[in-house]
PDB file of C-alpha atoms in Angstrom:
ATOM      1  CA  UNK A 488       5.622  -9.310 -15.413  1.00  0.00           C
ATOM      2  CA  UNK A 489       2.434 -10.080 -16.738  1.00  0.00           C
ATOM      3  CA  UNK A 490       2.373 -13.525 -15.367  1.00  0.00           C
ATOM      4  CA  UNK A 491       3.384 -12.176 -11.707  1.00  0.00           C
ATOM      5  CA  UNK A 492       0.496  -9.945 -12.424  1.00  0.00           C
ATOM      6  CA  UNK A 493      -2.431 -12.766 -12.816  1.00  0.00           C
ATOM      7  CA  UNK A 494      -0.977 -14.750 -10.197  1.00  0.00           C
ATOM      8  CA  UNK A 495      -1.651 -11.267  -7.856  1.00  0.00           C
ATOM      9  CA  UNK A 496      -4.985 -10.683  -8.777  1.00  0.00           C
ATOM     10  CA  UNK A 497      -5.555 -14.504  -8.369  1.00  0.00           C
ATOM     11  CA  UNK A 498      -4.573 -14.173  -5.079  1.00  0.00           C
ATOM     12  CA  UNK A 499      -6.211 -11.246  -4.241  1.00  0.00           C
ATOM     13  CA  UNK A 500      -9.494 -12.734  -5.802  1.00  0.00           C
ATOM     14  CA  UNK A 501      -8.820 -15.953  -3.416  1.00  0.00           C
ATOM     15  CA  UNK A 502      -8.078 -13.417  -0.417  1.00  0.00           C
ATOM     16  CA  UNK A 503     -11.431 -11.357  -0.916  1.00  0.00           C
ATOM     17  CA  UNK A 504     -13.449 -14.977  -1.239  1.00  0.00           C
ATOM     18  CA  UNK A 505     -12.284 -15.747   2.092  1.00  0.00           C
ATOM     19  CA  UNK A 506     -12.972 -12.118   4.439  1.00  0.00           C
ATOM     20  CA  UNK A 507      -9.417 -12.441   5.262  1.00  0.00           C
ATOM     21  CA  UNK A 508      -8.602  -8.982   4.973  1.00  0.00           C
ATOM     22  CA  UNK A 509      -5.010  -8.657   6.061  1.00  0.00           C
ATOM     23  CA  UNK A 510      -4.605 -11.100   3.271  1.00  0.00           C
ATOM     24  CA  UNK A 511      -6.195  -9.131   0.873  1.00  0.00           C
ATOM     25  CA  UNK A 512      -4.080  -5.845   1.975  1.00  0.00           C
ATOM     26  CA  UNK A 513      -0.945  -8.103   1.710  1.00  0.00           C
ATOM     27  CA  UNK A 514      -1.769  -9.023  -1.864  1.00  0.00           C
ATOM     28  CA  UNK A 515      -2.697  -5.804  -3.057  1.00  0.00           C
ATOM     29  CA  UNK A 516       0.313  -4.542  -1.669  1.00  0.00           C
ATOM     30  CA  UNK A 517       2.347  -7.162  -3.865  1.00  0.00           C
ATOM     31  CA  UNK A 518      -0.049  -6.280  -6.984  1.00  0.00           C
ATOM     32  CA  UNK A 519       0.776  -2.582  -6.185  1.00  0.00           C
ATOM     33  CA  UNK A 520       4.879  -3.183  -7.123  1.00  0.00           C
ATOM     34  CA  UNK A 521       4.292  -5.293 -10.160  1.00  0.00           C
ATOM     35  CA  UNK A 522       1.783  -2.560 -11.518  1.00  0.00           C
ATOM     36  CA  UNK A 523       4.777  -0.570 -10.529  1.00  0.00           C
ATOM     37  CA  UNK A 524       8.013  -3.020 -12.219  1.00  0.00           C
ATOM     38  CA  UNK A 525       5.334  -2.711 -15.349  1.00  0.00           C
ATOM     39  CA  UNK A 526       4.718   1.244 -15.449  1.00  0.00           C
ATOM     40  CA  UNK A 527       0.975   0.451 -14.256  1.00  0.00           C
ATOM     41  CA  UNK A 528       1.309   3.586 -11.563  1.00  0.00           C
ATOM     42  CA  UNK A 529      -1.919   4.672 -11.781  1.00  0.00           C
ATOM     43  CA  UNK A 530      -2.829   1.391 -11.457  1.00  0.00           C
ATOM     44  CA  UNK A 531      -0.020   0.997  -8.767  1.00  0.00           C
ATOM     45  CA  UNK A 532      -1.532   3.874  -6.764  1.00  0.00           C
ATOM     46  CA  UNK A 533      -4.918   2.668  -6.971  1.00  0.00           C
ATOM     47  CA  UNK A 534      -4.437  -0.755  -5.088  1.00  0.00           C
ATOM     48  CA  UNK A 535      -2.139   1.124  -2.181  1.00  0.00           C
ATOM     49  CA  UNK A 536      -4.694   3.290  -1.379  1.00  0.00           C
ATOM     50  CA  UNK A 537      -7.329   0.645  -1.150  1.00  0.00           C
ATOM     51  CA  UNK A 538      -4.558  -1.082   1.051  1.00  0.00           C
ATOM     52  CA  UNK A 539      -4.427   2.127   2.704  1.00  0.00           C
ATOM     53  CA  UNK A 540      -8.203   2.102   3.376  1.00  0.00           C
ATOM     54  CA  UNK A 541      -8.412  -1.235   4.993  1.00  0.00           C
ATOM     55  CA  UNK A 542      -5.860  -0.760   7.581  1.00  0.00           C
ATOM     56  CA  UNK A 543      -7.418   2.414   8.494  1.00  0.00           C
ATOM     57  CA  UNK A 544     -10.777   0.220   8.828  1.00  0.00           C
ATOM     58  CA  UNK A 545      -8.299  -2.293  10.446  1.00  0.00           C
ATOM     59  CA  UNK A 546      -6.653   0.498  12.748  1.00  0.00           C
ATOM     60  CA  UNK A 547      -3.553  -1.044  11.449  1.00  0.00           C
ATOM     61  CA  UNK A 548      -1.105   1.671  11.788  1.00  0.00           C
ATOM     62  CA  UNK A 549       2.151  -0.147  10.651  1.00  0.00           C
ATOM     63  CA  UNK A 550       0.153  -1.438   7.517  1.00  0.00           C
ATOM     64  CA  UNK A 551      -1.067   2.146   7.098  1.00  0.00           C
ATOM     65  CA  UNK A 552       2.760   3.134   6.877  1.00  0.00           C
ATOM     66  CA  UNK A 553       3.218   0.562   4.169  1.00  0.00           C
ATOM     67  CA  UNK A 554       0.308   1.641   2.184  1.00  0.00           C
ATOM     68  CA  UNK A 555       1.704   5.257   2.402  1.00  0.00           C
ATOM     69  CA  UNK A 556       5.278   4.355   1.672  1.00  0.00           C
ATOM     70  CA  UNK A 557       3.502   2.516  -1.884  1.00  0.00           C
ATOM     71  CA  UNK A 558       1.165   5.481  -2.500  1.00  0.00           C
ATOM     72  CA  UNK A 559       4.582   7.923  -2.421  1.00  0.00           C
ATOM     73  CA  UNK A 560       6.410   5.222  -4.702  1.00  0.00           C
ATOM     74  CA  UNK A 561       3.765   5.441  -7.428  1.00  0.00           C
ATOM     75  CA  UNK A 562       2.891   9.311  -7.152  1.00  0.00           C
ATOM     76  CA  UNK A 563       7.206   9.743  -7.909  1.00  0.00           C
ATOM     77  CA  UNK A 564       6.246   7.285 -11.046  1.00  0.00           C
ATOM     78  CA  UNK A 565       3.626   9.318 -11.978  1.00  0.00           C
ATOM     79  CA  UNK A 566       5.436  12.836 -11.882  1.00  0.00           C
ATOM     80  CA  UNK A 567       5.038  16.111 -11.821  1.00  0.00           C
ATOM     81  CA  UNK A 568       4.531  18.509  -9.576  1.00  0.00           C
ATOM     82  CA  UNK A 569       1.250  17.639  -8.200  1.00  0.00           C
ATOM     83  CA  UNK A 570       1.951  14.170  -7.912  1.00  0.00           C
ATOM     84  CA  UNK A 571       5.290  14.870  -6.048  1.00  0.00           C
ATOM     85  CA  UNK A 572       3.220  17.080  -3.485  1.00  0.00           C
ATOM     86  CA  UNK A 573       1.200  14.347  -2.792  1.00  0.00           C
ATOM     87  CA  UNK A 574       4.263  12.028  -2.440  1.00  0.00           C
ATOM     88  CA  UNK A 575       5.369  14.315   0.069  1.00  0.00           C
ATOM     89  CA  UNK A 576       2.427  14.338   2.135  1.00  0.00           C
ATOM     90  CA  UNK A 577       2.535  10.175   2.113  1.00  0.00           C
ATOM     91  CA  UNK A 578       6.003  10.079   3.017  1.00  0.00           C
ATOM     92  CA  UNK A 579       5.721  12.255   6.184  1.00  0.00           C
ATOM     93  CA  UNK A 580       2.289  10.554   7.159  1.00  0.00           C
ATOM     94  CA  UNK A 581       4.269   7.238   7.102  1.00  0.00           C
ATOM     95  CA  UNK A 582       7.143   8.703   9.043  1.00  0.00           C
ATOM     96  CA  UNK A 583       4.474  10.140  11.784  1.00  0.00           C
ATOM     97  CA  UNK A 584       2.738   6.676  11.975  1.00  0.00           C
ATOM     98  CA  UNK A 585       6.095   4.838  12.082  1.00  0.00           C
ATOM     99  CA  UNK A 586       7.423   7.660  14.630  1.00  0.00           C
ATOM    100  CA  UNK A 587       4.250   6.665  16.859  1.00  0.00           C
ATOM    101  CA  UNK A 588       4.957   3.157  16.577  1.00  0.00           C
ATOM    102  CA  UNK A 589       8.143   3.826  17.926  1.00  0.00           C
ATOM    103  CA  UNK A 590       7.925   5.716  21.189  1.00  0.00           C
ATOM    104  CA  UNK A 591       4.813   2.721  21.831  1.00  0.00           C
ATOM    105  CA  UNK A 592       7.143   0.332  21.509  1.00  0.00           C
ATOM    106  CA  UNK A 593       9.724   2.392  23.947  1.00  0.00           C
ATOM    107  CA  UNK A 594       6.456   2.615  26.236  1.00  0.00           C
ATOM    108  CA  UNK A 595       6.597  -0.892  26.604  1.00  0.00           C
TER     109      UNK A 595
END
């Protein structure tokens, strides 16, 4: 796991050198579930919420849903109660945003 690591943050390093910032969200996404396959979840949570952050700046709503579906994945890892609130709260903000994305598409 630690080699799938480096190769992430490689990545991500190469992504940020360029401005391409869909490319960086993509690779923090994929560093977010190996800090997650190596019980990294703070870690985890960190990089989904930064994805999180730059598809809000992107007004990227189905990459916001991703980056809330990760965020709930790592809070469960984490535990407890407070972290399971706060699970909660990403899980139905993804639903809403993939709700939304829905009736636009049935718009169309």
């Amino acid at each position: 796991c630690e080699e799938a690591a480096e190769r992430c943050r490689d990545r991500l390093g190469r992504c940020i050198d360029s401005g391409d910032r869909q490319a960086e969200a993509a690779a923090r996404l994929a560093l977010a579930d190996v800090h997650i396959a190596m019980d990294r979840h703070r870690e985890s949570l960190r990089e989904a919420s930064r994805v999180l952050d730059l598809a809000k700046v992107a007004s990227d709503r189905r990459l916001q849903a991703e980056a809330q579906q990760a965020c709930a994945a790592a809070h469960l890892k984490i535990g407890g109660s407070t972290a399971a609130r706060a699970a909660g709260a990403c899980v139905e903000q993804a639903q809403a945003i993939l709700e939304e994305l829905r009736e636009n598409r049935e718009l169309v």
